[in-house]
Coordinates of C-alpha atoms in Angstrom, one line a residue:
M1 CA 97.3 74.0 87.2
I2 CA 98.6 71.1 88.9
R3 CA 100.2 72.1 92.5
R4 CA 99.9 70.1 95.4
A5 CA 103.6 68.3 95.7
A6 CA 102.4 64.5 96.4
V7 CA 100.3 65.0 92.6
L8 CA 103.4 66.8 90.8
G9 CA 106.3 64.6 92.1
A10 CA 107.4 62.5 89.2
A11 CA 107.4 59.7 91.5
T12 CA 103.5 59.5 91.7
G13 CA 103.4 59.4 87.6
L14 CA 100.1 61.7 87.5
L15 CA 99.9 64.2 85.2
T16 CA 103.7 64.9 84.5
G17 CA 105.2 65.6 81.1
A18 CA 106.8 62.2 81.1
T19 CA 103.6 60.4 82.2
L20 CA 101.9 62.1 79.6
L21 CA 103.8 62.2 76.4
A22 CA 105.7 59.1 76.7
P23 CA 104.6 55.3 77.8
H24 CA 106.8 52.6 78.8
S25 CA 108.8 50.9 76.6
A26 CA 107.0 47.8 75.1
T27 CA 109.8 46.0 76.7
A28 CA 109.6 46.9 80.0
T29 CA 110.0 44.5 83.1
G30 CA 108.6 43.7 85.6
E31 CA 105.3 43.1 87.4
L32 CA 102.1 45.3 86.4
R33 CA 101.2 47.3 89.2
L34 CA 98.4 50.0 89.1
S35 CA 97.1 52.6 91.9
G36 CA 94.3 54.9 92.4
Y37 CA 94.8 58.2 93.9
D38 CA 92.5 60.9 95.4
A39 CA 92.5 64.5 93.9
V40 CA 91.1 67.7 95.3
V41 CA 89.6 69.6 92.4
A42 CA 88.1 73.3 91.5
P43 CA 85.3 74.1 89.8
G44 CA 85.9 74.4 85.9
A45 CA 89.3 71.8 86.2
M46 CA 89.5 68.6 84.1
P47 CA 90.2 65.5 86.6
R48 CA 92.0 63.0 85.0
F49 CA 90.5 58.8 86.6
Y50 CA 93.2 57.0 85.0
P51 CA 95.6 55.1 87.4
I52 CA 99.3 55.3 88.0
V53 CA 101.1 52.7 86.4
E54 CA 103.4 52.1 89.1
S55 CA 105.5 48.9 87.1
G56 CA 105.3 46.7 84.2
T57 CA 103.2 47.7 81.6
T58 CA 99.6 47.4 80.2
I59 CA 100.6 47.3 76.7
S60 CA 98.8 43.8 76.1
G61 CA 95.9 44.7 78.0
K62 CA 93.2 47.3 79.1
V63 CA 92.1 49.3 81.6
V64 CA 88.2 49.7 82.6
V65 CA 87.5 52.7 84.3
A66 CA 84.2 53.0 86.1
V67 CA 83.2 56.4 87.2
G68 CA 80.0 57.3 89.2
T69 CA 78.8 59.8 92.7
Q70 CA 78.6 56.9 95.3
P71 CA 81.1 54.3 96.4
M72 CA 82.7 51.6 94.0
T73 CA 81.1 48.8 95.8
D74 CA 78.6 48.0 93.9
P75 CA 79.3 45.6 91.0
E76 CA 76.0 46.5 89.7
G77 CA 77.1 50.3 89.3
A78 CA 74.9 52.3 91.5
G79 CA 75.3 56.0 91.6
A80 CA 77.1 55.3 87.9
G81 CA 77.8 58.6 85.6
F82 CA 78.8 62.0 86.0
P83 CA 76.3 65.2 88.0
A84 CA 74.4 66.7 85.4
G85 CA 76.6 69.4 83.7
Y86 CA 80.1 67.4 83.8
R87 CA 81.5 67.1 80.8
P88 CA 83.4 63.7 79.8
G89 CA 86.1 63.7 77.8
L90 CA 87.5 60.5 75.9
G91 CA 91.4 60.8 75.4
Q92 CA 92.2 57.9 73.3
C93 CA 89.7 55.5 75.4
T94 CA 86.2 54.4 74.4
Q95 CA 82.6 54.2 76.7
P96 CA 81.6 50.9 75.8
A97 CA 77.5 50.7 75.0
G98 CA 75.3 49.8 77.4
Y99 CA 77.6 50.7 80.7
T100 CA 77.0 54.1 82.4
G101 CA 80.2 55.8 83.2
V102 CA 82.5 53.4 81.9
F103 CA 85.8 54.0 79.9
V104 CA 87.8 51.6 78.3
C105 CA 91.5 52.0 77.0
E106 CA 93.4 49.5 75.5
G107 CA 96.8 49.5 74.6
A108 CA 99.2 52.5 75.9
P109 CA 99.0 52.6 79.9
Y110 CA 99.1 56.7 79.5
Q111 CA 95.2 57.5 78.8
A112 CA 93.5 60.6 79.4
P113 CA 89.9 59.6 80.2
N114 CA 88.7 63.0 82.0
V115 CA 85.7 65.1 82.7
L116 CA 85.1 69.2 83.0
V117 CA 83.7 70.1 85.8
P118 CA 81.4 73.0 85.5
A119 CA 82.5 76.3 86.8
T120 CA 79.8 76.9 88.9
A121 CA 79.8 73.2 90.6
T122 CA 78.7 73.2 94.5
D123 CA 80.9 70.4 96.4
A124 CA 80.9 67.3 95.2
T125 CA 82.2 64.0 95.2
L126 CA 83.0 61.8 92.4
Y127 CA 84.3 57.6 92.8
W128 CA 86.1 55.4 90.3
G129 CA 87.5 52.4 90.5
F130 CA 89.7 50.1 88.2
A131 CA 89.9 47.1 86.6
Y132 CA 93.1 45.6 84.6
I133 CA 92.0 42.7 81.7
P134 CA 94.2 40.8 79.6
A135 CA 93.7 41.7 75.8
A136 CA 90.9 39.2 75.0
G137 CA 89.3 39.7 78.9
D138 CA 85.4 39.4 79.7
L139 CA 84.4 43.4 79.5
D140 CA 81.5 42.5 81.7
A141 CA 83.1 41.2 84.6
A142 CA 86.0 43.8 84.4
V143 CA 83.0 46.5 84.7
K144 CA 81.6 44.5 87.4
A145 CA 85.3 43.9 89.3
A146 CA 85.7 48.4 88.6
R147 CA 83.0 49.3 90.0
S148 CA 83.2 47.0 93.1
A149 CA 86.9 47.4 93.5
G150 CA 86.4 49.4 96.6
S151 CA 84.9 46.3 98.6
R152 CA 88.3 44.4 97.9
P153 CA 91.9 45.0 98.9
A154 CA 94.1 47.3 96.2
D155 CA 96.0 44.7 94.9
G156 CA 97.8 46.2 91.7
R157 CA 95.3 45.1 89.4
H158 CA 92.2 46.3 90.8
G159 CA 92.0 50.0 93.1
T160 CA 89.8 52.9 93.4
G161 CA 90.2 56.9 93.2
K162 CA 88.4 59.9 94.6
V163 CA 88.0 63.2 92.9
T164 CA 86.8 65.9 95.5
V165 CA 85.3 69.0 94.1
K166 CA 85.5 72.0 96.2
S167 CA 83.4 74.9 95.3
R168 CA 84.2 78.8 95.2
A169 CA 82.0 78.9 98.3
H170 CA 83.9 76.4 99.6
A171 CA 87.2 78.0 98.9
L172 CA 86.5 81.1 100.6
L173 CA 85.9 80.0 103.7
N174 CA 89.5 80.3 103.8
T175 CA 90.8 83.8 105.1
V176 CA 93.6 85.7 105.8
A177 CA 93.6 88.6 108.7
F178 CA 96.6 91.3 108.4
D179 CA 98.2 93.1 111.2
L180 CA 100.8 95.5 109.1
P181 CA 102.5 98.4 111.1
A182 CA 104.1 101.2 109.2
V183 CA 107.7 100.4 108.5
P184 CA 110.4 102.9 109.6
D185 CA 113.1 104.3 108.1
G186 CA 116.6 102.8 109.2
G187 CA 114.3 100.1 111.4
T188 CA 112.7 96.8 111.4
V189 CA 108.7 96.0 112.3
R190 CA 107.6 92.9 112.6
Q191 CA 104.2 91.8 110.8
R192 CA 101.8 89.1 111.0
L193 CA 99.0 87.2 108.9
R194 CA 96.4 85.6 110.8
V195 CA 95.2 82.5 108.7
H196 CA 91.5 80.9 109.0
A197 CA 92.6 77.5 106.6
N198 CA 89.4 75.8 106.7
D199 CA 91.4 73.2 104.5
A200 CA 94.9 72.2 103.8
G201 CA 96.4 74.4 101.2
R202 CA 99.2 76.4 99.9
L203 CA 99.7 79.8 100.8
L204 CA 101.8 82.4 98.3
F205 CA 102.6 85.2 99.9
R206 CA 104.1 89.0 98.4
I207 CA 104.3 92.6 99.2
D208 CA 104.2 95.4 96.2
R209 CA 103.5 98.9 95.9
A210 CA 100.0 100.1 96.2
E211 CA 98.5 102.1 93.6
G212 CA 97.7 105.5 92.9
Q213 CA 101.4 107.3 93.9
F214 CA 104.2 108.4 93.1
I215 CA 107.2 106.5 93.2
A216 CA 111.7 106.5 93.8
S217 CA 114.1 104.3 94.0
A218 CA 115.1 103.8 97.3
P219 CA 117.7 101.7 99.7
P220 CA 116.1 97.9 100.2
I221 CA 113.6 96.8 102.8
R222 CA 114.2 92.5 103.3
V223 CA 112.2 90.5 104.7
D224 CA 113.5 87.9 107.1
K225 CA 112.3 86.0 110.1
V226 CA 109.6 84.2 109.7
A227 CA 107.8 82.1 112.6
T228 CA 104.9 80.0 112.3
G229 CA 102.9 77.8 114.9
P230 CA 102.2 73.8 114.6
G231 CA 100.8 72.8 111.1
A232 CA 102.3 75.6 109.0
G233 CA 105.4 75.7 107.7
C234 CA 107.4 78.9 105.6
E235 CA 109.9 79.3 103.3
I236 CA 111.2 82.3 101.9
G237 CA 111.1 83.5 98.3
R238 CA 111.8 86.7 97.7
T239 CA 114.0 88.9 100.4
T240 CA 113.6 92.2 98.8
V241 CA 110.4 94.0 99.2
P242 CA 108.5 95.0 96.4
D243 CA 108.3 92.7 94.5
T244 CA 105.2 92.8 91.4
A245 CA 106.0 88.9 90.7
V246 CA 107.9 87.0 93.0
N247 CA 106.6 85.6 96.2
H248 CA 108.3 86.4 99.4
L249 CA 106.7 83.9 101.7
V250 CA 105.9 80.3 100.6
C251 CA 103.8 78.3 103.2
S252 CA 102.3 75.0 103.3
L253 CA 99.3 74.8 106.0
E254 CA 97.5 72.1 108.0
A255 CA 93.8 72.9 108.4
G256 CA 93.1 75.2 112.0
D257 CA 94.1 78.7 112.5
H258 CA 97.6 80.2 111.8
V259 CA 100.0 82.9 112.5
I260 CA 103.0 83.3 110.4
D261 CA 104.9 86.8 111.7
Y262 CA 108.0 88.2 109.7
E263 CA 109.9 91.2 109.8
L264 CA 110.6 93.8 107.6
T265 CA 113.8 95.8 107.8
A266 CA 114.5 99.3 105.9
E267 CA 117.6 100.8 105.2
K268 CA 118.4 104.3 106.1
G269 CA 117.2 106.3 102.8
Q270 CA 113.7 105.5 102.6
Y271 CA 111.0 107.4 100.4
A272 CA 107.6 107.2 102.0
Q273 CA 105.5 105.2 100.2
K274 CA 102.6 102.7 100.6
L275 CA 102.8 99.3 100.2
Q276 CA 100.4 96.4 100.6
A277 CA 100.4 92.8 101.0
F278 CA 98.8 90.2 98.7
T279 CA 98.1 86.8 99.5
R280 CA 96.7 83.8 97.6
Y281 CA 95.6 80.6 99.0
D282 CA 95.3 77.4 97.2
I283 CA 93.3 74.0 98.3
Y284 CA 93.6 71.8 95.2
D285 CA 95.6 69.4 93.5
Q286 CA 93.9 70.8 90.5
G287 CA 92.8 74.3 89.8
V288 CA 92.1 76.8 87.4
W289 CA 95.0 79.6 87.1
D290 CA 93.9 83.0 88.5
E291 CA 90.2 81.7 89.0
S292 CA 90.6 78.5 91.8
D293 CA 92.9 80.6 94.6
V294 CA 91.3 82.8 97.3
K295 CA 93.1 86.3 96.9
H296 CA 93.4 88.6 99.2
T297 CA 95.0 92.2 99.9
S298 CA 95.4 94.3 102.7
A299 CA 94.8 97.9 103.2
P300 CA 97.8 100.2 102.2
F301 CA 100.7 100.5 104.9
A302 CA 103.0 103.3 105.2
V303 CA 107.3 103.1 104.5
Q304 CA 108.1 106.1 106.3
G305 CA 110.8 108.7 104.7
R306 CA 111.3 111.7 102.8
T307 CA 108.4 112.6 100.6
V308 CA 108.4 111.9 97.0
R309 CA 108.4 114.8 94.7
P310 CA 107.3 113.7 91.0
G311 CA 109.6 113.8 88.1
H312 CA 109.5 115.2 84.8
S313 CA 110.6 114.8 81.2
L314 CA 111.5 116.8 78.0
L315 CA 110.0 116.0 74.8
G316 CA 111.7 116.1 71.2
R317 CA 110.6 116.2 68.0
D318 CA 113.5 115.2 65.5
T319 CA 114.0 115.9 61.4
A320 CA 112.1 113.1 60.6
G321 CA 109.1 113.8 62.4
R322 CA 109.8 110.8 65.3
L323 CA 108.8 111.9 69.1
W324 CA 110.9 111.2 71.8
T325 CA 110.3 111.3 75.9
Q326 CA 113.9 112.2 77.5
S327 CA 113.4 111.5 80.4
G328 CA 114.2 113.0 83.8
T329 CA 116.4 111.9 86.6
G330 CA 116.3 114.3 89.3
D331 CA 119.5 114.8 89.3
A332 CA 120.8 118.5 88.9
A333 CA 124.7 117.0 87.2
R334 CA 122.7 114.6 84.8
P335 CA 118.8 115.5 84.6
F336 CA 118.3 113.4 81.7
D337 CA 118.5 109.6 81.2
E338 CA 117.8 107.6 77.9
R339 CA 115.5 108.7 75.8
Y340 CA 112.1 106.8 74.3
E341 CA 110.5 106.7 71.2
V342 CA 106.8 108.1 70.9
G343 CA 106.4 107.2 67.6
P344 CA 106.7 108.5 63.7
G345 CA 104.8 110.6 61.9
W346 CA 104.6 113.8 64.2
Q347 CA 106.2 116.1 61.2
T348 CA 102.3 116.6 59.7
Y349 CA 102.0 119.1 62.6
K350 CA 102.9 122.8 62.6
T351 CA 102.8 122.9 66.3
L352 CA 103.1 121.4 68.8
T353 CA 102.8 122.1 72.5
S354 CA 102.1 120.4 76.3
L355 CA 99.5 122.1 78.9
S356 CA 101.8 121.3 81.2
P357 CA 105.1 119.4 82.2
L358 CA 105.4 116.9 81.0
R359 CA 104.9 114.4 84.9
Q360 CA 105.8 111.1 85.3
P361 CA 102.6 108.4 85.9
L362 CA 101.6 107.8 88.9
H363 CA 102.3 103.7 89.8
Y364 CA 99.2 101.7 88.9
R365 CA 99.7 97.7 87.6
S366 CA 97.4 97.9 84.8
A367 CA 97.1 100.4 82.3
V368 CA 95.1 104.0 82.7
R369 CA 93.6 105.0 80.2
P370 CA 92.7 108.9 79.8
S371 CA 90.7 109.8 83.5
A372 CA 91.1 112.2 86.4
V373 CA 93.8 110.5 87.0
T374 CA 96.4 111.4 84.1
R375 CA 95.1 115.0 83.8
G376 CA 97.9 117.6 84.4
T377 CA 100.2 115.1 83.5
G378 CA 101.4 116.4 80.2
D379 CA 98.5 116.4 77.8
L380 CA 99.4 117.7 73.8
V381 CA 97.9 119.9 71.7
A382 CA 98.9 120.1 68.2
R383 CA 98.1 122.0 64.8
D384 CA 98.1 120.8 61.6
A385 CA 99.0 122.6 58.0
S386 CA 94.9 123.2 57.5
G387 CA 94.3 124.9 60.9
T388 CA 92.3 122.2 62.6
L389 CA 93.8 121.5 66.2
W390 CA 94.2 117.9 67.8
Y391 CA 94.3 116.9 71.3
Y392 CA 96.4 114.0 72.6
D393 CA 95.4 112.7 76.3
R394 CA 98.1 111.7 78.4
Q395 CA 97.7 107.6 79.7
F396 CA 99.7 105.6 81.8
V397 CA 100.2 102.7 79.1
H398 CA 102.9 101.2 78.2
D399 CA 104.7 102.0 75.1
T400 CA 101.8 104.1 74.3
P401 CA 101.7 107.4 76.6
Y402 CA 99.0 109.2 74.3
A403 CA 96.2 108.3 73.7
T404 CA 93.8 108.6 69.7
R405 CA 93.9 112.1 69.3
V406 CA 90.2 113.7 69.3
R407 CA 89.8 116.7 67.5
V408 CA 89.5 120.0 68.6
G409 CA 88.3 122.1 65.4
P410 CA 89.2 123.6 62.8
G411 CA 90.2 127.8 62.6
W412 CA 93.4 127.8 65.2
N413 CA 95.5 128.9 61.9
A414 CA 94.8 132.4 63.1
Y415 CA 97.1 132.1 65.7
D416 CA 100.5 132.4 65.0
R417 CA 102.0 131.2 68.6
L418 CA 100.5 128.2 71.2
A419 CA 102.1 127.7 74.2
G420 CA 100.9 125.5 77.4
A421 CA 100.1 127.4 80.1
G422 CA 99.5 124.9 82.8
D423 CA 96.5 125.3 84.8
L424 CA 96.1 129.3 85.0
D425 CA 92.9 129.8 86.5
G426 CA 93.1 127.2 89.4
D427 CA 89.7 124.9 88.7
G428 CA 92.0 122.3 88.2
F429 CA 92.3 121.4 84.0
V430 CA 95.2 122.3 82.3
D431 CA 94.3 125.6 80.0
L432 CA 96.5 126.6 76.1
V433 CA 97.1 130.2 75.8
A434 CA 97.1 131.7 71.8
R435 CA 98.6 134.5 70.0
D436 CA 96.9 135.6 66.9
G437 CA 98.3 138.0 64.3
S438 CA 97.9 141.2 65.9
G439 CA 99.2 140.7 68.7
G440 CA 96.7 139.4 70.7
L441 CA 97.1 136.9 73.7
W442 CA 93.7 134.6 74.0
F443 CA 93.3 132.5 76.6
Y444 CA 91.3 129.2 76.8
G445 CA 90.2 127.5 79.7
G446 CA 90.1 123.8 79.7
T447 CA 86.9 121.7 80.5
G448 CA 88.5 118.2 81.2
R449 CA 86.1 116.8 79.3
L450 CA 87.3 113.4 77.9
A451 CA 84.0 112.4 76.2
D452 CA 84.2 114.2 73.2
G453 CA 86.2 117.4 71.6
N454 CA 84.9 120.2 73.7
R455 CA 88.2 120.6 75.4
F456 CA 88.4 124.4 75.8
K457 CA 86.0 126.8 77.1
A458 CA 85.1 130.2 75.0
R459 CA 88.1 132.4 74.4
V460 CA 89.3 135.2 76.8
R461 CA 91.2 138.0 75.5
V462 CA 94.2 138.3 77.6
G463 CA 95.4 141.8 76.3
G464 CA 97.3 143.1 73.1
G465 CA 101.0 144.0 72.0
W466 CA 102.3 140.3 72.5
Q467 CA 103.6 140.9 69.2
A468 CA 107.1 142.1 71.3
Y469 CA 107.7 138.2 71.8
D470 CA 109.2 135.6 69.8
R471 CA 108.9 132.5 71.8
L472 CA 106.4 132.2 74.9
A473 CA 106.7 129.0 77.3
G474 CA 104.8 128.2 80.6
G475 CA 102.9 125.6 82.0
A476 CA 104.6 125.3 85.7
D477 CA 104.8 128.0 89.3
L478 CA 108.3 129.6 88.7
S479 CA 107.6 132.4 91.0
G480 CA 106.8 130.0 94.3
D481 CA 103.1 131.0 94.6
G482 CA 101.4 128.3 93.6
R483 CA 100.0 129.3 90.1
A484 CA 101.2 128.5 86.8
D485 CA 103.5 131.3 85.2
L486 CA 104.6 132.3 82.0
L487 CA 108.4 133.4 80.3
A488 CA 108.0 135.8 77.2
R489 CA 111.2 136.5 75.2
D490 CA 111.2 139.5 73.2
K491 CA 112.8 140.3 70.1
A492 CA 115.7 142.2 71.8
G493 CA 116.8 138.9 74.0
I494 CA 115.2 139.9 77.0
L495 CA 113.1 137.5 78.8
W496 CA 110.0 138.5 81.2
L497 CA 108.1 136.8 83.7
Y498 CA 104.3 136.7 83.7
K499 CA 103.4 135.6 87.4
G500 CA 99.7 134.0 86.9
T501 CA 97.0 135.0 89.0
G502 CA 94.7 132.2 89.3
K503 CA 91.8 134.7 87.2
A504 CA 90.8 133.6 84.0
A505 CA 89.7 137.3 83.7
A506 CA 93.4 139.0 84.1
P507 CA 94.9 135.7 84.0
Y508 CA 98.2 137.1 84.5
A509 CA 100.2 140.4 86.8
T510 CA 102.3 142.5 85.2
R511 CA 105.9 141.2 83.7
V512 CA 109.2 141.3 85.5
R513 CA 112.3 141.3 84.0
V514 CA 114.4 138.3 84.1
G515 CA 117.5 139.4 81.9
G516 CA 119.2 139.8 79.0
G517 CA 121.0 137.7 76.4
W518 CA 118.5 135.4 76.4
Q519 CA 118.5 135.8 72.3
A520 CA 121.2 132.7 71.9
Y521 CA 118.8 130.3 72.3
D522 CA 116.5 128.8 69.7
Q523 CA 114.5 126.5 72.3
L524 CA 112.5 127.5 75.6
V525 CA 110.9 125.5 77.5
V526 CA 109.8 125.5 81.3
A527 CA 110.3 121.6 81.8
G528 CA 109.3 121.2 85.7
D529 CA 111.0 120.5 88.7
L530 CA 114.2 118.2 86.6
T531 CA 116.2 118.3 89.9
D532 CA 114.3 117.1 93.2
D533 CA 114.1 120.2 94.7
G534 CA 110.2 121.4 94.5
R535 CA 111.2 123.9 92.1
A536 CA 110.2 124.6 88.5
D537 CA 113.2 124.2 85.6
A538 CA 113.3 125.6 82.5
V539 CA 115.6 124.2 79.5
A540 CA 117.1 126.2 76.7
R541 CA 119.0 124.9 73.4
D542 CA 121.4 127.4 71.6
R543 CA 122.3 127.5 68.4
A544 CA 125.3 125.3 68.2
G545 CA 122.9 122.2 70.0
V546 CA 123.6 122.6 73.6
L547 CA 121.2 122.2 75.8
W548 CA 121.4 124.3 79.3
L549 CA 119.6 123.9 82.4
Y550 CA 118.3 126.7 84.4
K551 CA 117.7 125.3 88.1
G552 CA 114.0 127.2 89.1
T553 CA 114.8 129.3 92.3
G554 CA 111.1 129.9 93.4
A555 CA 111.4 133.5 93.7
A556 CA 109.7 135.6 91.2
A557 CA 112.3 138.6 91.3
V558 CA 115.6 135.9 90.7
P559 CA 113.6 133.0 88.9
F560 CA 116.7 130.9 87.9
A561 CA 120.4 129.9 89.0
T562 CA 123.6 130.4 87.1
R563 CA 122.3 128.1 83.9
T564 CA 124.4 124.3 83.7
R565 CA 125.1 122.6 81.1
V566 CA 123.5 119.6 80.1
G567 CA 125.2 118.8 77.6
G568 CA 125.7 119.0 73.0
G569 CA 124.0 117.1 70.3
W570 CA 120.1 118.3 70.9
N571 CA 119.9 120.4 67.9
T572 CA 118.8 116.4 66.6
Y573 CA 115.6 118.1 67.5
N574 CA 113.3 120.3 65.7
L575 CA 111.5 120.7 68.6
L576 CA 111.5 121.1 72.2
F577 CA 108.5 121.1 74.4

C-alpha cells in the first residue's frame, strides 16, 4: 500500500505501474541518470532497493545495490546485510557469492530487489547505495562504490537511499481526540478533532452510523466549513453524512499538534440517531492495507429528531415453494415495497409460522449471527410431513436472513394449528401456541437457548374449545397494553381478540368480539407496525388474491380502523405469515 504523494507521483518513477511493467525502450536517448530516495515503511511491508531512472537507459549495463544497517560510507561494507528476520527477495537480480547484502541487477532498469519486513519489526533504519557499471565492469569496484556512495556526491551513476521502519508501537504515538456535540434537527453544530501527529502523515476522517440501532431515511446532514492551523491542510471528500465508505475529510499533517474544526448542518426533519466518527492516520510511504494505519473511533454522538420506530415486513411462500420477504415501507398508502427471495425448498413444510412479526434488523456493519440481538425479530418454526418441528433463527446476514435450521423434535403432528405468540409470558423470549385435534390449546414458552434444540419449555394447557376456530394469528400487541395478543376467527367468520395477560399459566383474558365477515379471507397475519404509527397492524387476503390492510388502533374494543386495499395478485402465495 503506497500512499505518500512524493512516492506515488509518476515523475518519481518509483513503484508506479508503468515503471514496474514497462521498461524504457532500448532506443531511449539522453544521458543515464539514476537517483536514490528515502521511504518510511510499516512492519509487513516489502520496500524496494532500486534507484529511480530519471533519464536514459541501463540496458547495456548493471546496477549494483548494497544494503546494510549503517550509512553507506564504508567501501568494506560495515553493517552489511539485513537485520534478523528480514527476508530479502531478488526480483530479477542476483546476489553474488562473497558479498553480504549486495544485489546485481543486469539488463532492464526496472529490477525489484526488496525485503519483507517482519510483522513484529521494531524501529529500524536500512541504508542502501547503488553504483552503475558497464556490462563488463569490475564487480568488486562497483560494490565498493555502492557501499561508499554516501561519502561522495550523487552524480546520476552513484547515490543512496534510506528505508526507515517505524514499528506499530511507534505508529500508535499518533493520536486523535474527539469533541463531538449533538447535531440539532434543522440546525448547525461545530465539531473538533485534536490530532497529536507524532509523525507527519495523512488523516482520513469519516462519519457513519453507530451500531445497534434502528435507522430510517432522513434529510441529509452536510459537512462543510473546515478550518485548520499551520502545518495542516484538509480537503472535503464526501459532503453528506453518514457514509459507510467515502471519507468526509482528507488531511495532510506535519508533525505536531493540530486542531481541525468542521460544521455539521442537519436539514429539518431528522430522525433521532447515533453517529460515530472514524479516523485512520497513515505515517508510511509503504504500508499494509488495513493493518498499518492507526485507527480511532469516537464515542457515539447524537442527531436530534423524532424517534425511529422499527419497520416490519411480511413473509410469503409461493406455489413453487420459494420463500419471499415483502419489505415494509412504513407508509399506510403503500405499505409494501419490492420483495426479496429468501430461498427455495420451503414446500417441504406443512406448517410455517413466525414466532413474532418480522421486524427490521438493527444496524450493524458486519454480519450478526443468531444472538440476543436478533431475538424477537422474526424467528420461524416449520413442521415437516413427518411431524418434526424445526427452528429457524433470524440473523442479520446479507442475503441469508435465517441461520441453518435446528431440530426441535418429533411428534408435532399431534397439532392441527401452530401460531407464533410473540413474548406471551413477558420473559423476553418468543413463544408458540399449538391446538391439538380435540380443540385443546397449549402454550410453549420460549427458552431463548441457541446452542441446541431445546427451544421451548414444557407445554402448559391454556384450555379447551378452540376447535371453534379455523384461523389463529398472533405475535404482537393489538390492545395497547404492551402484551402480545391473539386473533381467532370462528367458523361463522366472526373475529375475536384474546388479550394477553403476561402470565404463562393463563396467557389470555376473556375474548372480545372484533366483528363479522372475516370468512372472506383465506389468509390473516398480525404483521406488526406497517404504518409507522407505533401500533401493530394486520393484513388479510381475500379469495380473489387482493390484500387488505387493517391499521391497528391500539384499543381492544375496536382494534382496527376501516380496511384499506393494498393491491391484487397476492394469490401468487399459498401462505402468508
